[in-house]
Short mmCIF file of C-alpha atoms and ligand atoms in Angstrom, two decimals:
data_model
loop_
_atom_site.label_atom_id
_atom_site.label_comp_id
_atom_site.label_asym_id
_atom_site.label_seq_id
_atom_site.Cartn_x
_atom_site.Cartn_y
_atom_site.Cartn_z
CA MET A 317 20.99 -19.24 -13.05
CA GLY A 318 20.42 -16.44 -10.54
CA THR A 319 22.45 -13.99 -12.64
CA MET A 320 20.46 -14.89 -15.74
CA ALA A 321 17.16 -14.31 -13.95
CA ALA A 322 18.42 -11.02 -12.57
CA ARG A 323 19.55 -9.93 -16.05
CA LEU A 324 16.20 -10.83 -17.52
CA ALA A 325 14.39 -8.90 -14.80
CA VAL A 326 16.59 -5.84 -15.33
CA SER A 327 16.22 -5.92 -19.13
CA ARG A 328 12.44 -6.20 -18.76
CA TRP A 329 12.39 -3.32 -16.33
CA VAL A 330 14.52 -1.17 -18.63
CA ALA A 331 12.31 -2.01 -21.61
CA ALA A 332 9.18 -1.26 -19.62
CA ARG A 333 10.55 2.09 -18.41
CA ALA A 334 11.61 3.01 -21.93
CA ALA A 335 8.17 2.07 -23.26
CA ALA A 336 6.51 4.11 -20.54
CA ARG A 337 8.64 7.15 -21.43
CA ARG A 338 8.16 6.72 -25.19
CA GLY A 339 4.43 6.23 -24.83
CA PRO A 340 2.56 3.52 -26.63
CA LEU A 341 4.44 1.54 -29.29
CA VAL A 342 1.28 1.47 -31.35
CA SER A 343 -0.82 4.56 -30.91
CA CYS A 344 -3.56 4.08 -28.32
CA ARG A 345 -6.93 4.58 -29.96
CA ARG A 346 -9.91 6.30 -28.44
CA TRP A 347 -13.12 4.36 -28.81
CA SER A 348 -16.27 6.38 -28.48
CA GLY A 349 -18.66 3.49 -28.82
CA VAL A 350 -19.00 -0.10 -29.91
CA ALA A 351 -19.12 -0.77 -33.61
CA THR A 352 -20.53 -4.14 -34.61
CA ASP A 353 -17.91 -6.81 -34.35
CA THR A 354 -15.21 -4.57 -32.99
CA VAL A 355 -12.44 -6.90 -31.78
CA TYR A 356 -11.13 -6.11 -28.31
CA ASP A 357 -8.07 -7.61 -26.71
CA VAL A 358 -9.87 -7.97 -23.39
CA VAL A 359 -13.52 -7.55 -22.41
CA VAL A 360 -14.38 -7.53 -18.71
CA SER A 361 -18.03 -8.44 -18.22
CA GLY A 362 -19.32 -6.92 -14.95
CA GLY A 363 -18.14 -3.64 -13.47
CA GLY A 364 -18.59 -4.23 -9.74
CA LEU A 365 -15.64 -3.63 -7.39
CA VAL A 366 -13.66 -6.50 -8.87
CA GLY A 367 -14.43 -5.99 -12.59
CA ALA A 368 -13.80 -2.23 -12.40
CA ALA A 369 -10.50 -2.81 -10.56
CA MET A 370 -9.49 -5.41 -13.19
CA ALA A 371 -10.14 -2.95 -16.03
CA CYS A 372 -8.13 -0.29 -14.14
CA ALA A 373 -5.21 -2.64 -13.50
CA LEU A 374 -5.02 -3.53 -17.21
CA GLY A 375 -5.51 0.09 -18.27
CA TYR A 376 -2.48 1.14 -16.21
CA ASP A 377 -0.27 -1.80 -17.14
CA VAL A 378 2.64 -0.69 -19.28
CA HIS A 379 2.50 -3.82 -21.45
CA PHE A 380 -1.15 -3.18 -22.26
CA CYS A 381 -0.75 0.33 -23.69
CA ASP A 382 -1.49 -0.83 -27.24
CA LYS A 383 -4.39 -3.06 -26.24
CA LYS A 384 -8.09 -2.38 -26.54
CA ILE A 385 -9.96 -3.05 -23.30
CA LEU A 386 -13.70 -2.87 -22.72
CA LEU A 387 -15.62 -2.94 -19.46
CA LEU A 388 -19.33 -3.81 -19.61
CA GLU A 389 -21.59 -2.90 -16.70
CA VAL A 390 -25.33 -3.27 -16.62
CA GLY A 391 -25.70 -0.58 -13.91
CA PRO A 392 -25.14 3.18 -14.12
CA LYS A 393 -21.82 5.02 -13.69
CA LYS A 394 -21.11 5.45 -9.98
CA VAL A 395 -19.28 8.62 -9.00
CA LEU A 396 -19.81 10.66 -5.86
CA GLU A 397 -20.16 14.33 -6.85
CA LYS A 398 -19.61 15.15 -3.20
CA LEU A 399 -18.73 12.87 -0.29
CA PRO A 400 -22.04 12.34 1.56
CA GLU A 401 -22.00 13.23 5.25
CA THR A 402 -23.81 10.01 6.09
CA TYR A 403 -21.74 6.87 5.82
CA SER A 404 -22.98 4.13 3.52
CA ASN A 405 -24.11 0.88 5.16
CA ARG A 406 -22.07 -1.19 2.63
CA VAL A 407 -18.44 -1.30 3.68
CA SER A 408 -15.55 -3.69 3.09
CA SER A 409 -12.62 -4.62 5.22
CA ILE A 410 -9.72 -4.10 2.83
CA SER A 411 -6.49 -6.01 3.45
CA PRO A 412 -3.04 -4.35 3.12
CA GLY A 413 -2.47 -6.52 0.00
CA SER A 414 -5.64 -5.13 -1.60
CA ALA A 415 -4.63 -1.58 -0.66
CA THR A 416 -1.30 -2.18 -2.44
CA LEU A 417 -3.14 -3.30 -5.59
CA LEU A 418 -5.41 -0.22 -5.47
CA SER A 419 -2.31 1.97 -4.98
CA SER A 420 -0.63 0.44 -8.02
CA PHE A 421 -3.06 2.23 -10.30
CA GLY A 422 -3.75 5.33 -8.20
CA ALA A 423 -7.16 4.43 -6.75
CA TRP A 424 -5.94 4.27 -3.13
CA ASP A 425 -5.00 7.97 -3.24
CA HIS A 426 -8.62 8.86 -4.01
CA ILE A 427 -9.76 6.69 -1.11
CA CYS A 428 -7.28 8.40 1.23
CA ASN A 429 -8.53 11.80 0.08
CA MET A 430 -12.12 10.76 0.77
CA ARG A 431 -12.43 8.57 3.86
CA TYR A 432 -11.48 5.23 5.35
CA ARG A 433 -10.61 3.92 8.79
CA ALA A 434 -7.54 1.87 9.58
CA PHE A 435 -7.74 -0.81 12.27
CA ARG A 436 -4.75 -2.11 14.24
CA ARG A 437 -6.30 -4.91 16.21
CA MET A 438 -8.91 -7.59 15.75
CA GLN A 439 -10.64 -9.34 18.63
CA VAL A 440 -12.69 -12.46 17.92
CA TRP A 441 -14.42 -14.28 20.76
CA ASP A 442 -16.94 -16.98 21.53
CA ALA A 443 -20.33 -16.24 23.07
CA CYS A 444 -20.42 -19.70 24.67
CA SER A 445 -17.14 -19.39 26.60
CA GLU A 446 -14.36 -17.02 27.63
CA ALA A 447 -12.20 -18.12 24.66
CA LEU A 448 -10.88 -15.39 22.44
CA ILE A 449 -8.23 -14.65 19.88
CA VAL A 450 -6.59 -11.29 19.41
CA PHE A 451 -4.69 -10.28 16.32
CA ASP A 452 -2.55 -7.20 16.63
CA LYS A 453 0.74 -5.92 15.38
CA ASP A 454 3.49 -5.03 17.78
CA ASN A 455 4.87 -2.47 15.36
CA LEU A 456 1.51 -0.65 15.14
CA ASP A 457 1.18 -1.38 11.43
CA ASP A 458 -2.35 -1.20 10.06
CA MET A 459 -4.05 -4.61 9.93
CA GLY A 460 -6.58 -3.44 7.39
CA TYR A 461 -8.94 -0.65 6.41
CA ILE A 462 -12.70 -0.25 6.54
CA VAL A 463 -13.81 1.53 3.39
CA GLU A 464 -17.30 2.23 2.05
CA ASN A 465 -17.94 0.32 -1.18
CA ASP A 466 -19.20 3.57 -2.79
CA VAL A 467 -15.87 5.24 -2.01
CA ILE A 468 -13.89 2.37 -3.59
CA MET A 469 -16.19 2.45 -6.62
CA HIS A 470 -15.77 6.22 -6.95
CA ALA A 471 -11.98 5.86 -6.83
CA LEU A 472 -12.04 3.14 -9.51
CA THR A 473 -14.38 5.16 -11.75
CA LYS A 474 -12.10 8.22 -11.51
CA GLN A 475 -9.09 6.11 -12.45
CA LEU A 476 -10.98 4.54 -15.36
CA GLU A 477 -11.82 8.04 -16.63
CA ALA A 478 -8.12 8.87 -16.59
CA VAL A 479 -7.33 5.94 -18.95
CA SER A 480 -10.35 6.35 -21.20
CA ASP A 481 -8.03 6.23 -24.23
CA ARG A 482 -7.22 2.59 -23.36
CA VAL A 483 -10.29 1.39 -21.54
CA THR A 484 -13.79 1.91 -22.89
CA VAL A 485 -16.53 1.60 -20.30
CA LEU A 486 -20.09 0.93 -21.37
CA TYR A 487 -22.52 1.57 -18.51
CA ARG A 488 -26.13 0.40 -18.68
CA SER A 489 -24.95 -2.31 -21.08
CA LYS A 490 -25.94 -5.87 -20.40
CA ALA A 491 -24.12 -8.80 -21.96
CA VAL A 492 -26.93 -11.19 -22.91
CA GLY A 493 -25.06 -13.86 -24.87
CA TYR A 494 -21.59 -15.31 -25.32
CA THR A 495 -20.51 -17.48 -28.27
CA TRP A 496 -17.31 -19.45 -27.90
CA PRO A 497 -14.93 -20.10 -30.78
CA TYR A 498 -14.73 -23.64 -32.19
CA SER A 499 -11.86 -25.72 -30.82
CA PHE A 500 -10.93 -26.52 -34.42
CA PRO A 501 -11.43 -23.25 -36.32
CA MET A 502 -13.11 -23.48 -39.71
CA ALA A 503 -12.37 -21.22 -42.63
CA ASP A 504 -15.19 -18.74 -41.99
CA SER A 505 -15.44 -19.02 -38.19
CA SER A 506 -14.23 -16.35 -35.82
CA PRO A 507 -11.35 -17.33 -33.55
CA TRP A 508 -12.61 -14.93 -30.84
CA VAL A 509 -15.38 -14.93 -28.22
CA GLN A 510 -18.44 -13.11 -29.51
CA ILE A 511 -20.55 -11.10 -27.05
CA THR A 512 -24.11 -9.96 -27.71
CA LEU A 513 -25.37 -6.93 -25.83
CA GLY A 514 -28.92 -6.18 -24.73
CA ASP A 515 -29.39 -3.72 -27.62
CA GLY A 516 -28.60 -6.48 -30.12
CA SER A 517 -25.11 -5.24 -31.04
CA THR A 518 -22.21 -7.70 -31.01
CA LEU A 519 -18.49 -7.44 -30.38
CA GLN A 520 -15.59 -9.83 -30.17
CA THR A 521 -12.73 -10.34 -27.80
CA LYS A 522 -9.51 -12.32 -27.62
CA LEU A 523 -10.02 -12.76 -23.87
CA LEU A 524 -13.26 -12.54 -21.89
CA ILE A 525 -12.97 -11.93 -18.16
CA GLY A 526 -16.11 -12.84 -16.23
CA ALA A 527 -16.50 -10.51 -13.23
CA ASP A 528 -20.28 -10.59 -13.17
CA GLY A 529 -20.85 -11.72 -9.58
CA HIS A 530 -21.95 -14.95 -7.93
CA ASN A 531 -24.77 -15.63 -10.41
CA SER A 532 -22.26 -15.20 -13.25
CA GLY A 533 -23.82 -15.44 -16.71
CA VAL A 534 -20.32 -15.90 -18.17
CA ARG A 535 -19.70 -18.95 -15.98
CA GLN A 536 -23.10 -20.41 -16.90
CA ALA A 537 -22.65 -19.75 -20.63
CA ALA A 538 -19.28 -21.53 -20.50
CA GLY A 539 -20.91 -24.51 -18.73
CA ILE A 540 -18.43 -24.34 -15.85
CA GLN A 541 -19.55 -26.37 -12.83
CA ASN A 542 -20.12 -24.34 -9.68
CA VAL A 543 -20.24 -25.98 -6.26
CA SER A 544 -22.63 -23.82 -4.28
CA TRP A 545 -25.05 -23.78 -1.40
CA ASN A 546 -27.07 -21.21 0.45
CA TYR A 547 -26.38 -20.75 4.13
CA ASP A 548 -29.26 -20.71 6.57
CA GLN A 549 -28.24 -17.13 7.36
CA SER A 550 -28.62 -13.55 6.14
CA ALA A 551 -26.29 -10.69 7.06
CA VAL A 552 -27.84 -7.56 8.57
CA VAL A 553 -25.80 -4.41 7.96
CA ALA A 554 -26.28 -0.99 9.57
CA THR A 555 -24.37 2.16 10.52
CA LEU A 556 -24.11 2.56 14.29
CA HIS A 557 -23.38 5.49 16.63
CA LEU A 558 -21.23 4.57 19.63
CA SER A 559 -22.15 5.71 23.15
CA GLU A 560 -18.91 7.68 23.41
CA ALA A 561 -16.00 8.69 21.18
CA THR A 562 -13.08 6.25 21.34
CA GLU A 563 -9.88 5.59 19.41
CA ASN A 564 -12.04 3.06 17.56
CA ASN A 565 -9.28 1.16 15.80
CA VAL A 566 -10.37 -2.38 16.64
CA ALA A 567 -12.46 -4.73 14.49
CA TRP A 568 -14.68 -6.80 16.80
CA GLN A 569 -16.37 -10.11 16.04
CA ARG A 570 -18.27 -12.34 18.44
CA PHE A 571 -19.49 -15.79 17.46
CA LEU A 572 -23.05 -16.29 18.72
CA PRO A 573 -24.67 -19.75 18.27
CA SER A 574 -26.97 -18.08 15.68
CA GLY A 575 -24.01 -16.60 13.72
CA PRO A 576 -21.18 -14.04 13.98
CA ILE A 577 -21.75 -10.36 14.77
CA ALA A 578 -19.05 -7.86 13.74
CA LEU A 579 -18.48 -4.21 14.54
CA LEU A 580 -16.11 -2.45 12.15
CA PRO A 581 -14.73 1.02 12.87
CA LEU A 582 -15.69 3.95 10.61
CA SER A 583 -14.74 6.99 12.73
CA ASP A 584 -14.24 7.90 16.43
CA THR A 585 -17.99 7.68 16.98
CA LEU A 586 -19.30 5.43 14.20
CA SER A 587 -19.02 1.74 13.40
CA SER A 588 -20.51 -0.53 10.79
CA LEU A 589 -22.45 -3.67 11.73
CA VAL A 590 -22.38 -7.01 9.92
CA TRP A 591 -24.59 -9.47 11.83
CA SER A 592 -25.08 -12.90 10.29
CA THR A 593 -28.06 -14.72 11.71
CA SER A 594 -31.03 -16.89 10.73
CA HIS A 595 -33.20 -15.47 7.92
CA GLU A 596 -36.13 -15.06 10.34
CA HIS A 597 -34.08 -13.27 12.98
CA ALA A 598 -32.47 -11.05 10.30
CA ALA A 599 -35.91 -10.02 8.99
CA GLU A 600 -36.98 -9.29 12.57
CA LEU A 601 -33.83 -7.20 13.22
CA VAL A 602 -34.34 -4.95 10.19
CA SER A 603 -37.98 -4.29 11.01
CA MET A 604 -37.91 -3.87 14.82
CA ASP A 605 -37.93 -0.36 16.29
CA GLU A 606 -34.56 1.36 16.55
CA GLU A 607 -34.27 1.22 20.34
CA LYS A 608 -34.95 -2.51 20.42
CA PHE A 609 -32.44 -3.03 17.59
CA VAL A 610 -29.71 -1.21 19.53
CA ASP A 611 -30.51 -3.23 22.69
CA ALA A 612 -30.25 -6.44 20.65
CA ILE A 613 -26.77 -5.45 19.39
CA ASN A 614 -25.48 -4.50 22.86
CA SER A 615 -26.78 -7.71 24.33
CA ALA A 616 -25.28 -9.76 21.46
CA PHE A 617 -21.84 -8.32 22.34
CA TRP A 618 -22.14 -8.29 26.13
CA SER A 619 -24.51 -11.03 27.29
CA ASP A 620 -23.14 -14.24 28.87
CA VAL A 621 -26.43 -16.08 28.57
CA ASN A 622 -24.82 -18.84 26.43
CA HIS A 623 -22.07 -19.62 28.99
CA THR A 624 -22.13 -22.85 31.00
CA ASP A 625 -20.18 -23.57 34.20
CA PHE A 626 -18.63 -26.71 32.68
CA ILE A 627 -17.18 -24.91 29.62
CA ASP A 628 -16.07 -21.93 31.74
CA SER A 629 -14.15 -24.25 34.13
CA ALA A 630 -12.61 -26.23 31.25
CA GLY A 631 -11.55 -22.97 29.58
CA THR A 632 -10.09 -21.62 32.83
CA MET A 633 -8.05 -24.80 33.30
CA LEU A 634 -6.46 -24.44 29.87
CA HIS A 635 -5.96 -20.73 30.47
CA TYR A 636 -3.92 -21.46 33.63
CA ALA A 637 -2.01 -24.25 31.88
CA ILE A 638 -1.03 -21.85 29.08
CA ALA A 639 -0.08 -19.12 31.57
CA PHE A 640 2.13 -21.67 33.36
CA LEU A 641 3.81 -22.97 30.19
CA LYS A 642 4.05 -19.58 28.53
CA PRO A 643 4.37 -16.91 31.18
CA THR A 644 4.98 -14.23 28.55
CA LYS A 645 2.23 -11.96 27.41
CA VAL A 646 -0.90 -13.43 25.79
CA SER A 647 -2.96 -10.63 24.23
CA ALA A 648 -5.48 -9.34 26.74
CA ARG A 649 -9.23 -9.12 26.30
CA GLN A 650 -10.68 -5.67 25.60
CA LEU A 651 -14.28 -4.66 26.00
CA PRO A 652 -16.16 -3.69 22.87
CA PRO A 653 -17.76 -0.22 22.72
CA SER A 654 -21.46 0.07 23.45
CA VAL A 655 -23.86 1.27 20.80
CA ALA A 656 -26.17 4.25 21.38
CA ARG A 657 -28.21 4.43 18.17
CA VAL A 658 -28.54 3.34 14.59
CA ASP A 659 -28.56 5.57 11.51
CA ALA A 660 -32.09 5.82 10.19
CA LYS A 661 -32.68 3.70 7.08
CA SER A 662 -29.20 2.16 7.25
CA ARG A 663 -30.47 -1.36 8.02
CA ALA A 664 -30.45 -3.87 5.18
CA LEU A 665 -30.07 -7.63 4.83
CA PHE A 666 -28.22 -9.92 2.41
CA PRO A 667 -28.78 -13.69 2.11
CA LEU A 668 -25.49 -15.57 2.38
CA GLY A 669 -24.05 -18.51 0.48
CA LEU A 670 -20.89 -20.26 -0.65
CA GLY A 671 -19.87 -20.91 -4.22
CA HIS A 672 -16.77 -22.11 -6.02
CA ALA A 673 -16.22 -22.60 -9.74
CA ALA A 674 -14.59 -25.94 -10.63
CA GLU A 675 -12.55 -24.13 -13.29
CA TYR A 676 -11.43 -20.50 -13.31
CA VAL A 677 -10.20 -20.57 -16.92
CA ARG A 678 -11.00 -21.99 -20.32
CA PRO A 679 -9.41 -21.02 -23.64
CA ARG A 680 -10.16 -17.27 -24.06
CA LEU A 681 -11.91 -17.08 -20.68
CA ALA A 682 -11.04 -16.27 -17.07
CA LEU A 683 -13.34 -15.87 -14.08
CA ILE A 684 -12.53 -13.50 -11.23
CA GLY A 685 -14.18 -12.27 -8.01
CA ASP A 686 -17.54 -13.63 -6.90
CA ALA A 687 -18.04 -15.16 -10.37
CA ALA A 688 -15.32 -17.64 -9.32
CA HIS A 689 -15.92 -17.82 -5.54
CA ARG A 690 -18.47 -16.64 -3.02
CA VAL A 691 -17.63 -16.71 0.66
CA HIS A 692 -19.36 -16.05 4.00
CA PRO A 693 -18.52 -12.49 5.20
CA LEU A 694 -17.27 -13.74 8.60
CA ALA A 695 -13.67 -13.56 7.39
CA GLY A 696 -14.17 -10.23 5.53
CA GLN A 697 -12.37 -11.73 2.54
CA GLY A 698 -14.77 -11.75 -0.46
CA VAL A 699 -13.56 -8.67 -2.27
CA ASN A 700 -9.99 -9.22 -1.07
CA MET A 701 -10.01 -12.62 -2.78
CA GLY A 702 -11.25 -10.88 -5.94
CA PHE A 703 -8.46 -8.29 -5.72
CA GLY A 704 -5.98 -11.13 -5.20
CA ASP A 705 -7.31 -12.73 -8.42
CA ILE A 706 -6.60 -9.45 -10.22
CA SER A 707 -3.00 -9.22 -8.99
CA SER A 708 -2.35 -12.76 -10.19
CA LEU A 709 -4.19 -12.53 -13.52
CA VAL A 710 -2.63 -9.18 -14.41
CA HIS A 711 0.80 -10.58 -13.61
CA HIS A 712 0.27 -13.53 -16.01
CA LEU A 713 -1.38 -11.42 -18.74
CA SER A 714 1.24 -8.69 -18.54
CA THR A 715 4.02 -11.24 -18.99
CA ALA A 716 2.14 -12.74 -21.96
CA ALA A 717 1.66 -9.28 -23.52
CA PHE A 718 5.35 -8.43 -22.99
CA ASN A 719 6.31 -11.66 -24.76
CA GLY A 720 3.84 -11.02 -27.59
CA LYS A 721 1.78 -14.12 -26.69
CA ASP A 722 -1.92 -14.68 -27.36
CA LEU A 723 -3.76 -13.32 -24.30
CA GLY A 724 -6.46 -16.00 -24.51
CA SER A 725 -4.04 -18.92 -24.50
CA MET A 726 -4.26 -21.52 -21.73
CA SER A 727 -0.49 -21.52 -21.32
CA HIS A 728 -0.62 -18.50 -19.00
CA LEU A 729 -4.30 -18.69 -17.96
CA THR A 730 -3.64 -22.00 -16.17
CA GLY A 731 -0.85 -20.28 -14.20
CA TYR A 732 -3.48 -17.87 -12.88
CA GLU A 733 -5.90 -20.70 -12.06
CA THR A 734 -3.28 -22.68 -10.13
CA ASP A 735 -2.15 -19.64 -8.12
CA ARG A 736 -5.60 -18.61 -7.13
CA GLN A 737 -7.37 -21.91 -6.60
CA ARG A 738 -4.69 -22.85 -4.09
CA HIS A 739 -5.32 -19.69 -2.07
CA ASN A 740 -9.09 -19.41 -2.52
CA THR A 741 -10.03 -23.04 -1.78
CA ALA A 742 -8.07 -22.88 1.51
CA LEU A 743 -9.92 -19.72 2.52
CA LEU A 744 -13.34 -20.99 1.44
CA ALA A 745 -12.85 -24.26 3.33
CA ALA A 746 -11.59 -22.53 6.49
CA THR A 747 -14.47 -20.04 6.45
CA ASP A 748 -17.06 -22.78 5.93
CA VAL A 749 -15.62 -24.89 8.76
CA LEU A 750 -15.62 -21.87 11.10
CA LYS A 751 -19.20 -21.03 10.17
CA ARG A 752 -20.31 -24.60 10.99
CA LEU A 753 -18.14 -25.06 14.09
CA TYR A 754 -19.55 -21.90 15.66
CA SER A 755 -23.19 -22.42 14.64
CA THR A 756 -23.80 -24.71 17.59
CA SER A 757 -23.87 -24.67 21.36
CA ALA A 758 -23.38 -28.47 21.66
CA THR A 759 -20.96 -28.98 24.58
CA PRO A 760 -18.30 -31.19 22.88
CA LEU A 761 -17.96 -28.77 19.97
CA VAL A 762 -17.95 -25.71 22.24
CA LEU A 763 -15.20 -27.37 24.29
CA LEU A 764 -13.23 -28.22 21.15
CA ARG A 765 -13.38 -24.70 19.75
CA THR A 766 -12.76 -23.09 23.17
CA TRP A 767 -9.51 -25.02 23.58
CA GLY A 768 -8.64 -24.56 19.91
CA LEU A 769 -9.09 -20.79 20.08
CA GLN A 770 -7.21 -20.45 23.38
CA ALA A 771 -4.32 -22.55 22.08
CA THR A 772 -4.13 -20.65 18.79
CA ASN A 773 -4.18 -17.36 20.70
CA ALA A 774 -1.18 -18.53 22.71
CA VAL A 775 0.93 -19.65 19.74
CA SER A 776 2.32 -16.47 18.21
CA PRO A 777 3.87 -18.01 15.06
CA LEU A 778 0.52 -19.62 14.18
CA LYS A 779 -1.29 -16.31 14.68
CA GLU A 780 1.31 -14.54 12.57
CA GLN A 781 0.75 -17.06 9.78
CA ILE A 782 -3.01 -16.52 9.91
CA MET A 783 -2.46 -12.72 9.83
CA ALA A 784 -0.04 -12.98 6.91
CA PHE A 785 -2.51 -15.13 4.95
CA ALA A 786 -5.45 -12.78 5.64
CA SER A 787 -3.48 -9.63 4.82
CA LYS A 788 -2.72 -10.73 1.23
C1 FAD B 1953 -22.88 -8.24 4.08
C2 FAD B 1953 -21.60 -8.42 3.32
C3 FAD B 1953 -20.42 -7.94 3.85
C4 FAD B 1953 -19.22 -8.12 3.16
N1 FAD B 1953 -18.07 -7.64 3.71
C5 FAD B 1953 -16.90 -7.84 3.08
C6 FAD B 1953 -15.68 -7.38 3.64
O1 FAD B 1953 -15.64 -6.79 4.72
N2 FAD B 1953 -14.52 -7.60 2.96
C7 FAD B 1953 -14.51 -8.27 1.77
O2 FAD B 1953 -13.42 -8.48 1.21
N3 FAD B 1953 -15.66 -8.71 1.21
C8 FAD B 1953 -16.85 -8.51 1.82
N4 FAD B 1953 -18.00 -8.95 1.25
C9 FAD B 1953 -17.97 -9.62 -0.05
C10 FAD B 1953 -17.88 -8.62 -1.20
O3 FAD B 1953 -18.89 -7.64 -1.05
C11 FAD B 1953 -18.01 -9.33 -2.53
O4 FAD B 1953 -17.09 -10.40 -2.57
C12 FAD B 1953 -17.67 -8.38 -3.68
O5 FAD B 1953 -18.50 -7.26 -3.66
C13 FAD B 1953 -17.81 -9.12 -5.02
O6 FAD B 1953 -17.50 -8.21 -6.04
P1 FAD B 1953 -17.64 -8.63 -7.58
O7 FAD B 1953 -17.30 -7.41 -8.34
O8 FAD B 1953 -16.91 -9.89 -7.84
O9 FAD B 1953 -19.18 -9.01 -7.77
P2 FAD B 1953 -20.46 -8.06 -7.72
O10 FAD B 1953 -20.34 -7.03 -6.67
O11 FAD B 1953 -21.65 -8.98 -7.66
O12 FAD B 1953 -20.43 -7.30 -9.13
C14 FAD B 1953 -20.85 -7.90 -10.33
C15 FAD B 1953 -21.16 -6.78 -11.32
O13 FAD B 1953 -21.47 -7.36 -12.58
C16 FAD B 1953 -22.57 -6.68 -13.15
N5 FAD B 1953 -23.21 -7.61 -14.08
C17 FAD B 1953 -23.82 -8.78 -13.77
N6 FAD B 1953 -24.28 -9.38 -14.89
C18 FAD B 1953 -23.94 -8.57 -15.92
C19 FAD B 1953 -24.13 -8.64 -17.33
N7 FAD B 1953 -24.78 -9.67 -17.90
N8 FAD B 1953 -23.67 -7.65 -18.12
C20 FAD B 1953 -23.02 -6.58 -17.57
N9 FAD B 1953 -22.81 -6.45 -16.22
C21 FAD B 1953 -23.26 -7.44 -15.42
C22 FAD B 1953 -23.44 -6.28 -11.95
O14 FAD B 1953 -24.26 -5.18 -12.25
C23 FAD B 1953 -22.39 -5.95 -10.90
O15 FAD B 1953 -22.02 -4.59 -10.93
C24 FAD B 1953 -19.21 -8.79 1.92
C25 FAD B 1953 -20.41 -9.28 1.38
C26 FAD B 1953 -21.59 -9.11 2.07
C27 FAD B 1953 -22.87 -9.63 1.48
#
């Protein structure tokens, strides 16, 4: 059995290498525009970070060299003529797994040539007690990377330009309607999904990939149920200048009763803020004067105003018990850097919510990224989940293409759905529970989470499992 599988893998690899050397089996056509009712193999609707990366991944897949791929994006093309000196206020924490995906089609090289910041340690702690958890790697491997969204988008756009003979990108093009094929095709009906664009033109595709964000029109047109709710919080983002230059390779997050505040490293002297708090407080934070804003951040990280003697004593008791039972090292607390000022005009706020599509696939349809799941930013996982969707979907589609199967068939689309729903529902549930558990200063819950966090911090295998899950 093992030998057979190995043989199959080798023969596939040899065939793929030969195909790559030979070039496309069927000549790859260049498409300069959309003719009415052009039939594409795959159309990706929505060219945000996830949709653009999906189109890239397919464009560089050796089994897709004879396929016609189209990316539709309602917004303009986003390339950076020159790297701006000022950092953007929209950044993402990119996991090693996501970096591997971006490397697989050359986008990570662009990012490395522009700018990003690796972090090697993550410290998460409670504002209501001394409890904390520290994630770090003994071998000094990177835990993740903070990258500006504009830089990722630039890298993806450059890589899409390089495969423009396989992937057509239509910017400023809005998909306004989707028509699904009949389950039982009639003589004159099309077997493909028909897409109508804002200018009235139409096109068809064998597989539609919905990557059009959390308000996905694709998901709505398909009538797929979406479990969703808005949180009572908005996230305030800003670019911050630290009081002094440091190694700045730690991602910090403190859970305040009003919501988590995170400081993500950008350079020796700059960090990015993501502060989730009530809508009213968020509005206040973005409009208050800069000095007051900086004071509010420093106090959010340093103040012990939410501590109580009872919780502190209970936490200390468990701390001593752990030290007695496990005299080996438990990661030590570090102090976060203090903030000196905020970049002018870098403050912005984003309302937060959770969403999860009941189905990720239907015949001739797959949902990816925020169109399939929307998550609170406290775990820094939204775009990473989307990139994980891409790795899985491309794997299933590439196998189908290699075997000459219909790309829109449920036989491989369900494989994608099973893989990803398993991972994504676990993450969504864990994030939602954390958000709720920490949005209170009620003593029993504070005690529960204090002991839970201290115990988790002391159990290395558990921490390693959490790190392995988050780094996918
Ligand atoms: C404050 C904040 C901080 C975050 N931090 C992190 C982090 O550190 N790490 C992380 O992994 N995630 C993070 N996230 C989440 C992450 O930003 C999102 O998960 C990710 O951007 C979703 O990408 P997407 O491409 O799926 O959707 P979107 O970014 O919403 O893109 C959808 C695209 O589809 C286009 N579109 C929509 N409708 C149509 C149409 N009809 N026709 C054509 N085009 C259309 C839109 O123009 C858009 O470009 C954060 C989110 C927030 C709010």
